[in-house]
Short mmCIF file of N, CA and C and ligand atoms in Angstrom, two decimals:
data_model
loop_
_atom_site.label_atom_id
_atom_site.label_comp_id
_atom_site.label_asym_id
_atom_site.label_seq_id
_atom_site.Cartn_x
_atom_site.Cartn_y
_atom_site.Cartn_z
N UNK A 1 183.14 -17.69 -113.99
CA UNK A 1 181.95 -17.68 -114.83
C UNK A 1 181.65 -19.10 -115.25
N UNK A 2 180.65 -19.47 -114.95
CA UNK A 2 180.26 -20.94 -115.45
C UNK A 2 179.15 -20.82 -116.77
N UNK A 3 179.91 -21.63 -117.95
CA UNK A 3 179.01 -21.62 -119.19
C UNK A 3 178.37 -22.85 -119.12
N UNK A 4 177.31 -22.89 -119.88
CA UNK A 4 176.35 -24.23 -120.16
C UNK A 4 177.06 -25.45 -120.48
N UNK A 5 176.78 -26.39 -120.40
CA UNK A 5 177.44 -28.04 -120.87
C UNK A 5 176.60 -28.12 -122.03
N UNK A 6 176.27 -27.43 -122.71
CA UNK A 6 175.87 -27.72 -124.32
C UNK A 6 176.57 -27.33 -125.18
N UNK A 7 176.10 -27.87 -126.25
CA UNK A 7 176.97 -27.71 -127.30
C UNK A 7 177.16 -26.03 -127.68
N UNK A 8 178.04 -24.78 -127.26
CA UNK A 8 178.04 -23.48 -127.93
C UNK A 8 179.69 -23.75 -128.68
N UNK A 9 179.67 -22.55 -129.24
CA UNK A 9 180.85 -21.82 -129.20
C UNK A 9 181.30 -20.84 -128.11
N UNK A 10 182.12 -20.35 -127.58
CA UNK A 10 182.73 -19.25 -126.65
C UNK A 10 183.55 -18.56 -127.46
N UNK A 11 183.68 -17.04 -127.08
CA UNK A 11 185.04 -16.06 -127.27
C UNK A 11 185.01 -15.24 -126.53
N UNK A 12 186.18 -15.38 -125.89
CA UNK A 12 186.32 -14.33 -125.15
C UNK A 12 186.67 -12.90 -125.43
N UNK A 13 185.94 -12.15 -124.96
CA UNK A 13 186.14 -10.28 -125.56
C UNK A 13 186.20 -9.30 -124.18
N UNK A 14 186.82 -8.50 -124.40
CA UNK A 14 186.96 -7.33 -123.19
C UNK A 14 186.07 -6.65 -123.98
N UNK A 15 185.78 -5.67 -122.72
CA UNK A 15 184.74 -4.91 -123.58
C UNK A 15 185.45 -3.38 -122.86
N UNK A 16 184.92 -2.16 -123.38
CA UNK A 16 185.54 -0.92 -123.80
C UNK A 16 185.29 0.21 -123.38
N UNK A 17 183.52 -0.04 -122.68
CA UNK A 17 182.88 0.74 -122.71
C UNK A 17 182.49 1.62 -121.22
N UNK A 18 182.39 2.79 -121.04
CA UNK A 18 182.33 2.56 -119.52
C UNK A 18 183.76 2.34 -118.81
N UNK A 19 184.50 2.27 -119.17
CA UNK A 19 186.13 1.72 -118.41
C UNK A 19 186.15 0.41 -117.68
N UNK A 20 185.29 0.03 -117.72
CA UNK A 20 185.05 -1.89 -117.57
C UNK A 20 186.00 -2.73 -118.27
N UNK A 21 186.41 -2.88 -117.37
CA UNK A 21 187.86 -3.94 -117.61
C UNK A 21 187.66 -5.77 -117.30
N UNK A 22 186.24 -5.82 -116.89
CA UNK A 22 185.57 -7.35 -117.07
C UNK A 22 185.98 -8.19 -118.43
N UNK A 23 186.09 -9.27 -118.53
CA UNK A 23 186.46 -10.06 -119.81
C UNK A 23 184.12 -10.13 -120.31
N UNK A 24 184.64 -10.22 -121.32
CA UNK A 24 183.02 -10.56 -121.84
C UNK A 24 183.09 -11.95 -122.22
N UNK A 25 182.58 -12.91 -122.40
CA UNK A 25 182.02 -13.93 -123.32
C UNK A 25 181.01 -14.41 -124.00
N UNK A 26 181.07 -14.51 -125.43
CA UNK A 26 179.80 -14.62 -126.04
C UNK A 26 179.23 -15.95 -126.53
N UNK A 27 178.60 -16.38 -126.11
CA UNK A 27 177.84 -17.71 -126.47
C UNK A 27 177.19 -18.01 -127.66
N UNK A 28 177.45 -18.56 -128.41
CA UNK A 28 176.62 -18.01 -129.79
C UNK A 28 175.75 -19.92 -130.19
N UNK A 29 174.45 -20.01 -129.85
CA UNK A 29 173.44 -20.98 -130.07
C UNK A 29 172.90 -21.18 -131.63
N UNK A 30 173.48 -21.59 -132.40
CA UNK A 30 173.00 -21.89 -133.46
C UNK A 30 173.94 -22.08 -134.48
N UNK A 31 174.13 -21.67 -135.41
CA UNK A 31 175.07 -22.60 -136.37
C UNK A 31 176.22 -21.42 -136.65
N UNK A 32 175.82 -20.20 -136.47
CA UNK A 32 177.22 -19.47 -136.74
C UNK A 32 178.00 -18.62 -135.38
N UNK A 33 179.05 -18.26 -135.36
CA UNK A 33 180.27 -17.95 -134.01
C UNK A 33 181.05 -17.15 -134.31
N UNK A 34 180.92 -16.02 -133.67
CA UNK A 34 181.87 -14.69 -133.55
C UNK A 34 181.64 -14.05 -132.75
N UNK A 35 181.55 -12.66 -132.43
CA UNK A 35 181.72 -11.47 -131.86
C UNK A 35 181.57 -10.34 -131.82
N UNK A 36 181.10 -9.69 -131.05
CA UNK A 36 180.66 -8.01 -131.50
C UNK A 36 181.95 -7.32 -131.38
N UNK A 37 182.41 -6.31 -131.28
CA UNK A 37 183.59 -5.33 -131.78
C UNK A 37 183.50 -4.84 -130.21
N UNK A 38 182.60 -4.76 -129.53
CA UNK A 38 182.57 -3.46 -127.91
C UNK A 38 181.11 -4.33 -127.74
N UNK A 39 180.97 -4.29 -126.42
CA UNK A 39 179.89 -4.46 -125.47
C UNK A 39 179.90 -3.50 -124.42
N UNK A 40 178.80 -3.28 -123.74
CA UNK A 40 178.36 -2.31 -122.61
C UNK A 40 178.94 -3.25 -121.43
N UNK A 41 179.10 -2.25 -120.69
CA UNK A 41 179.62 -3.15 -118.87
C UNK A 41 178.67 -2.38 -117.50
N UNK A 42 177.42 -3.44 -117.60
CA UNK A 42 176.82 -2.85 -116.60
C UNK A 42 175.64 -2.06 -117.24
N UNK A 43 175.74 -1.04 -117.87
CA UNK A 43 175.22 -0.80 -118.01
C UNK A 43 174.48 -0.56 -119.89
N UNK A 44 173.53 -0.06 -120.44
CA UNK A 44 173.59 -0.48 -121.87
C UNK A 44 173.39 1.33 -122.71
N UNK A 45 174.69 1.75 -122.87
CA UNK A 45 174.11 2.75 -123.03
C UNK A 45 173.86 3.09 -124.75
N UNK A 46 172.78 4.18 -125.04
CA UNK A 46 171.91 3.96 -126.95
C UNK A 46 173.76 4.33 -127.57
N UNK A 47 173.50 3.25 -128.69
CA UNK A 47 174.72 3.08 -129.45
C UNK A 47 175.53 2.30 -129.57
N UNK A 48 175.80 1.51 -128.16
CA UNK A 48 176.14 0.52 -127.53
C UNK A 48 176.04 -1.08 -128.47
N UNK A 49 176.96 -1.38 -129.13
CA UNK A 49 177.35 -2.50 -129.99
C UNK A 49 177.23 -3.70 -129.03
N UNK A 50 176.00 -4.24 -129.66
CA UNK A 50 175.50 -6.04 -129.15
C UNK A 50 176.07 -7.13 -129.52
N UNK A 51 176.14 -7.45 -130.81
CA UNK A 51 176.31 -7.85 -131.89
C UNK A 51 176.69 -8.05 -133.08
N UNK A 52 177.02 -8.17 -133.99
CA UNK A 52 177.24 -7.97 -135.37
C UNK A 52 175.99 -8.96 -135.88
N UNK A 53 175.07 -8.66 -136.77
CA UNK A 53 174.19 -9.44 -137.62
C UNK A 53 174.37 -10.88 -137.90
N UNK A 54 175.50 -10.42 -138.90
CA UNK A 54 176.03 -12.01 -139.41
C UNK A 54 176.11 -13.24 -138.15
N UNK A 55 176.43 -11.97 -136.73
CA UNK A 55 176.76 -13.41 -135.66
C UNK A 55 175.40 -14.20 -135.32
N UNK A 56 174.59 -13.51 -135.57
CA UNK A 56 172.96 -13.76 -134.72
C UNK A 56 172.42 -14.81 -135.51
N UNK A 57 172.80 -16.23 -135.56
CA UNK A 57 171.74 -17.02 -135.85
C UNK A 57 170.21 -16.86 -136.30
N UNK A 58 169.62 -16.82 -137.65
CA UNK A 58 168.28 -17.30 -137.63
C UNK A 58 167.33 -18.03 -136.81
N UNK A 59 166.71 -17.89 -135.77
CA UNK A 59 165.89 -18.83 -135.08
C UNK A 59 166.93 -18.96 -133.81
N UNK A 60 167.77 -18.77 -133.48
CA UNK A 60 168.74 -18.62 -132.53
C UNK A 60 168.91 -17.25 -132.02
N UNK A 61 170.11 -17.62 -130.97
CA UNK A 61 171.00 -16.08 -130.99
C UNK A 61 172.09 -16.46 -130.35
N UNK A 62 172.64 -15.44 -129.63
CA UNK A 62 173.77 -15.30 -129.22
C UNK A 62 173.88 -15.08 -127.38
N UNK A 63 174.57 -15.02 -126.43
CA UNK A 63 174.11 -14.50 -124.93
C UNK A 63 175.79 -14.28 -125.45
N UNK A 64 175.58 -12.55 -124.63
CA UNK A 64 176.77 -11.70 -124.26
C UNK A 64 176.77 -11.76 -123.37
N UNK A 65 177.83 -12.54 -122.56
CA UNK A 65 178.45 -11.95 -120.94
C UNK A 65 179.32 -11.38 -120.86
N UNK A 66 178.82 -10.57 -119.66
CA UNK A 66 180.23 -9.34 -119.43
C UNK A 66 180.71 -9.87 -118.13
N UNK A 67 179.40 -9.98 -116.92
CA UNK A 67 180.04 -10.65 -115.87
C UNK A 67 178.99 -10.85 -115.00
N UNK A 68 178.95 -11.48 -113.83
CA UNK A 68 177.81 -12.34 -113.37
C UNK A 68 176.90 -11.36 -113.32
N UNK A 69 176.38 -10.14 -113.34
CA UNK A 69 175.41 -9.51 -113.27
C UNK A 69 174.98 -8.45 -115.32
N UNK A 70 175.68 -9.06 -115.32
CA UNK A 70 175.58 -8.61 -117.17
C UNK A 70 175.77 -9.51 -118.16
N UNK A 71 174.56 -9.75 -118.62
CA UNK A 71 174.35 -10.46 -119.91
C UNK A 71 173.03 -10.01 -120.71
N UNK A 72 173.45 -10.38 -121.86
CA UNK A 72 172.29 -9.51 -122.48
C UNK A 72 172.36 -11.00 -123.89
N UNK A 73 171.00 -11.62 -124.45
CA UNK A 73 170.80 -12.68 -125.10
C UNK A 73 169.98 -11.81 -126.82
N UNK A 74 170.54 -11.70 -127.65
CA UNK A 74 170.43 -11.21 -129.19
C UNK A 74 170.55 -12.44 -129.88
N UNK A 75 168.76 -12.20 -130.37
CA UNK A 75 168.15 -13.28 -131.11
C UNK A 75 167.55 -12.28 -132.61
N UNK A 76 167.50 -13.45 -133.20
CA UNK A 76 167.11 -13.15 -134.81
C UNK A 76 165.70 -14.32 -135.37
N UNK A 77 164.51 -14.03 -134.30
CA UNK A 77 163.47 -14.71 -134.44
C UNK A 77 162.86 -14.67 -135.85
N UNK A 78 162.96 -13.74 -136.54
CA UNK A 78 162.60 -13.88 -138.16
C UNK A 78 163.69 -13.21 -138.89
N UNK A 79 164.16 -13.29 -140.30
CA UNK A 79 164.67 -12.96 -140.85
C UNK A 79 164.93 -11.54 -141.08
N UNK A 80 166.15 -11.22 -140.21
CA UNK A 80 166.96 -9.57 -140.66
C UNK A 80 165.88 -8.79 -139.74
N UNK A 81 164.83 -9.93 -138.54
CA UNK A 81 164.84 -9.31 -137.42
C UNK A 81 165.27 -9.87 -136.08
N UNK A 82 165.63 -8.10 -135.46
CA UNK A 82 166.70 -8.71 -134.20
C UNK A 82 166.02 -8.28 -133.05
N UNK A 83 166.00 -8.98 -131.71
CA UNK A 83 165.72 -8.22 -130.77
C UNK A 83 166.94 -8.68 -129.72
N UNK A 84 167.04 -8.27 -128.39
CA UNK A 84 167.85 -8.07 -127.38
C UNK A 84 166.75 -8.22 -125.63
N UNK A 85 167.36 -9.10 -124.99
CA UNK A 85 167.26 -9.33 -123.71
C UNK A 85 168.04 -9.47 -122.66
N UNK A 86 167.40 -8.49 -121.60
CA UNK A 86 168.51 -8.88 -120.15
C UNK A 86 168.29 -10.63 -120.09
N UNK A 87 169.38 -11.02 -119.49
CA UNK A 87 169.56 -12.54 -119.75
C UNK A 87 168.92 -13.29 -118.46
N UNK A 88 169.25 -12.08 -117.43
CA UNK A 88 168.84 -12.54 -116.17
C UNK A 88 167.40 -12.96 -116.29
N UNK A 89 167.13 -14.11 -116.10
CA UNK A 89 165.75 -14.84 -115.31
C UNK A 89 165.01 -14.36 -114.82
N UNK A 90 163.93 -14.15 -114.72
CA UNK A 90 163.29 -13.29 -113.58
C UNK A 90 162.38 -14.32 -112.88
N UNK A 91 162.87 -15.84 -112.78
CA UNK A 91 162.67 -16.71 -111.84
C UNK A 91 163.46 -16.60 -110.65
N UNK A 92 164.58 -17.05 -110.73
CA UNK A 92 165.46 -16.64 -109.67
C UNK A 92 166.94 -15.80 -110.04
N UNK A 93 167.04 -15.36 -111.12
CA UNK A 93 168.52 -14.70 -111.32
C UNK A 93 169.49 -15.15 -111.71
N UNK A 94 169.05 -16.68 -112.17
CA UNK A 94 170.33 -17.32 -113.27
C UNK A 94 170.48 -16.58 -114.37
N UNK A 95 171.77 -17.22 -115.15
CA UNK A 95 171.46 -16.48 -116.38
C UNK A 95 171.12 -17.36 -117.31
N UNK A 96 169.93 -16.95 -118.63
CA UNK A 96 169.58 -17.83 -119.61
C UNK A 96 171.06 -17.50 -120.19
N UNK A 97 171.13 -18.65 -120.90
CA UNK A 97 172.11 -19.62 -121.65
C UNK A 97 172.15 -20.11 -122.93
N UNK A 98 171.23 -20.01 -123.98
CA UNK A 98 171.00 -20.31 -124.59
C UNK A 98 169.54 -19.98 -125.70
N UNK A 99 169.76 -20.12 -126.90
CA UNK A 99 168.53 -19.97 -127.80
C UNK A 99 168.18 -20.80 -129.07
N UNK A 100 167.14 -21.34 -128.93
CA UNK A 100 167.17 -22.82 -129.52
C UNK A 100 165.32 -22.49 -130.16
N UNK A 101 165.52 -22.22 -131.17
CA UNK A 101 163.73 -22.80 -132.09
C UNK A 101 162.65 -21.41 -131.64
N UNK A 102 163.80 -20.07 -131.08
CA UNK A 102 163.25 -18.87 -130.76
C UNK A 102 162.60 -18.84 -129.32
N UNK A 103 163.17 -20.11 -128.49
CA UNK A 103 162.94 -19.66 -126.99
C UNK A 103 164.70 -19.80 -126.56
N UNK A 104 164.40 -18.59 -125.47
CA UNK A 104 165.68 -18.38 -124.51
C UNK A 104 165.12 -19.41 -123.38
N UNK A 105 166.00 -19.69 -123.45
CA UNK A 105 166.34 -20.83 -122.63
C UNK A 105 167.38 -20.53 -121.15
N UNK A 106 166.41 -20.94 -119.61
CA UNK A 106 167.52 -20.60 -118.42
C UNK A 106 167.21 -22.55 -118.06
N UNK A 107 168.61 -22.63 -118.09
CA UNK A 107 168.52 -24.30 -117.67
C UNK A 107 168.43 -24.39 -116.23
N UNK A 108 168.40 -22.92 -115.12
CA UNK A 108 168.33 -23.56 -113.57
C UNK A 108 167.31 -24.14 -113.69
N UNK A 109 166.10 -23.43 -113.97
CA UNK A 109 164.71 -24.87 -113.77
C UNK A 109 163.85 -24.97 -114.64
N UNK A 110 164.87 -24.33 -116.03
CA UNK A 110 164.36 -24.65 -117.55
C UNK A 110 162.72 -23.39 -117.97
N UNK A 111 163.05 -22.81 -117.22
CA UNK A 111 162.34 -21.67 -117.97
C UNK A 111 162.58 -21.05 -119.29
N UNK A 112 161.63 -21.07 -120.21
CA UNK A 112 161.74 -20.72 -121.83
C UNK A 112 160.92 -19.28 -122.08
N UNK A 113 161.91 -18.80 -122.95
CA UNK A 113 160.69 -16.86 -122.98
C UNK A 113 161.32 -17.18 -124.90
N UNK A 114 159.89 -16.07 -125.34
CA UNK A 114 160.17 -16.15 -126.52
C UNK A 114 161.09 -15.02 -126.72
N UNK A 115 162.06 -15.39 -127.65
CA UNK A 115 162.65 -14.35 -128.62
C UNK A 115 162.04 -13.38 -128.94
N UNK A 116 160.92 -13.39 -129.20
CA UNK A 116 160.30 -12.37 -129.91
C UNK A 116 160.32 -11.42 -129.44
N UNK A 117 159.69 -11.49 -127.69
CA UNK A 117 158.92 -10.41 -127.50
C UNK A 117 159.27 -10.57 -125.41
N UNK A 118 160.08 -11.68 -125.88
CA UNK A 118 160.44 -12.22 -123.98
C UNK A 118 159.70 -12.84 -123.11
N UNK A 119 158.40 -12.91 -124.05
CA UNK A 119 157.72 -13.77 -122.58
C UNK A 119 157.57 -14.82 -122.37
N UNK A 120 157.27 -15.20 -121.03
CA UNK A 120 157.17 -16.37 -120.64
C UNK A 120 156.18 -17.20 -121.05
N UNK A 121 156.97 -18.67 -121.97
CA UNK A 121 156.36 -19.70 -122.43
C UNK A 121 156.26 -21.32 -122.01
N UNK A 122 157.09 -20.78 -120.61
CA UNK A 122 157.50 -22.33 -120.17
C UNK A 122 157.72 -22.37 -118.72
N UNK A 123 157.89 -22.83 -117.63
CA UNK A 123 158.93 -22.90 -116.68
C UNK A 123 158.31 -22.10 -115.46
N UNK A 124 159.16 -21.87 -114.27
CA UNK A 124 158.58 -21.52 -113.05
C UNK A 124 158.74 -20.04 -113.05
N UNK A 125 159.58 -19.87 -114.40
CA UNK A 125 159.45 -17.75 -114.04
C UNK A 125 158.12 -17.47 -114.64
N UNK A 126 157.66 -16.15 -113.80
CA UNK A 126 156.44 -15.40 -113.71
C UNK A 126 156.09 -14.17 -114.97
N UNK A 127 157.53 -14.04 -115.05
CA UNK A 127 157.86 -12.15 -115.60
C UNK A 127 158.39 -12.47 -116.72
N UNK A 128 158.37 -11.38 -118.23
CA UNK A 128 158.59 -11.62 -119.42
C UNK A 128 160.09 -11.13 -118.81
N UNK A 129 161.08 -11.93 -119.92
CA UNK A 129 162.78 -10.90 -120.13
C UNK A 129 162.11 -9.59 -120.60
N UNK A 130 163.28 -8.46 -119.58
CA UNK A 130 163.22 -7.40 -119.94
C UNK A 130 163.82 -6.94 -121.10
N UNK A 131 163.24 -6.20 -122.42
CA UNK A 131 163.64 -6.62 -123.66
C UNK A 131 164.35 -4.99 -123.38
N UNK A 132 165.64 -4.65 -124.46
CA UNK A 132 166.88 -3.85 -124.77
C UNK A 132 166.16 -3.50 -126.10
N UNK A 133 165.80 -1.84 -126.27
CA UNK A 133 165.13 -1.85 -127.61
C UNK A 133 167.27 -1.43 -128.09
N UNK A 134 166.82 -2.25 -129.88
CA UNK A 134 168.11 -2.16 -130.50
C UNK A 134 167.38 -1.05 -131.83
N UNK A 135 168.78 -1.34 -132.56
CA UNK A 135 168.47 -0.60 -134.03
C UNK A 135 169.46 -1.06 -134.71
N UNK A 136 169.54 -0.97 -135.80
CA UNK A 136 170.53 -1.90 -137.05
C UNK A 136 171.64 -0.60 -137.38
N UNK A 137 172.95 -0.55 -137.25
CA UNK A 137 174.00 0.38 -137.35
C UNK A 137 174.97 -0.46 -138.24
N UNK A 138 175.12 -0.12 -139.39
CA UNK A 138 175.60 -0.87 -140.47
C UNK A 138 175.46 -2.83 -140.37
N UNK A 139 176.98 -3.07 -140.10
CA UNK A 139 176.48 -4.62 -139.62
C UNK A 139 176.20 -4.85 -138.30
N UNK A 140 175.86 -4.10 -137.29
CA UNK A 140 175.84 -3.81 -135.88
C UNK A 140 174.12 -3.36 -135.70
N UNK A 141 174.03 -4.85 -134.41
CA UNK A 141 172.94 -4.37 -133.20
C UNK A 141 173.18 -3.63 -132.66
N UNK A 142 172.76 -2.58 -132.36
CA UNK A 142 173.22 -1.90 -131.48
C UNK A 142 172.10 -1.51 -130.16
N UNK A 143 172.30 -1.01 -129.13
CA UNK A 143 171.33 -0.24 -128.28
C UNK A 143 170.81 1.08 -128.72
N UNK A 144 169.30 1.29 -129.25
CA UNK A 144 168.86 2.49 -129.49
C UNK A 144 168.54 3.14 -128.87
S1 FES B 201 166.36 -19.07 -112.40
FE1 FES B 201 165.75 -19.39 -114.44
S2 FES B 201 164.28 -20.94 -114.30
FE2 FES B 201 164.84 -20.61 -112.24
#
């Protein structure tokens, strides 16, 4: 798994779900670093723990990897709101990496989508991120 040369945090997490025995790693872009409790593998099924709140940066977020075809990027574009994106690019299939001033960020050829809502604000991809509707489960994003 190759992570970004910017400045994140990493932790590594197995995840639980599904019998997926992949290591996860979570990238967390902005000023605070931790971990969700369980992530999905492969697939995202409603209930399915993203996040924890506290981890999700204001104006940032976080990118969960599970493994080269699973990542999912949980941003907190306004205050105590969260949304969730497949991470994959829909330029060519890198994975975005990062979330910086409420754009996701894919550094292969620097394509930017908003947090908000996923779409494309920058760069050579065509297609908004496919957004993961969530819901708030105590301190947990979860998949709704
Ligand atoms: S794959 Fe993301 S910008 Fe090209």
């Amino acid at each position: 798994m190759e992570l970004p040369d910017h400045p994140t945090t990493t932790v590594s997490r197995r995840c639980f779900i599904g019998g997926c025995a992949a290591a996860a790693t979570i990238v967390t872009t902005g000023t605070a670093a931790a971990a969700p409790d369980a992530q999905p593998c492969g697939t995202l099924p409603p209930g399915t723990v993203l996040a924890k709140k506290a981890d999700v940066p204001l104006n940032g977020g976080v990118v969960v990897y599970f493994d080269d075809e699973t990542s999912v990027v949980v941003a907190q574009p306004k205050k105590n709101t969260y949304t969730a994106f497949d991470a994959k690019c829909t330029h060519a299939g890198c994975m975005c990496s990062e979330v910086d001033q409420n754009l996701i960020i894919c550094w292969c050829h620097d394509s930017r989508f908003s947090s908000v809502d996923g779409k494309r604000r920058s760069g050579p991809a065509k297609k908004p991120l496919p957004q993961i509707k969530t819901k708030i489960k105590g301190d947990d994003i979860v998949v709704a």
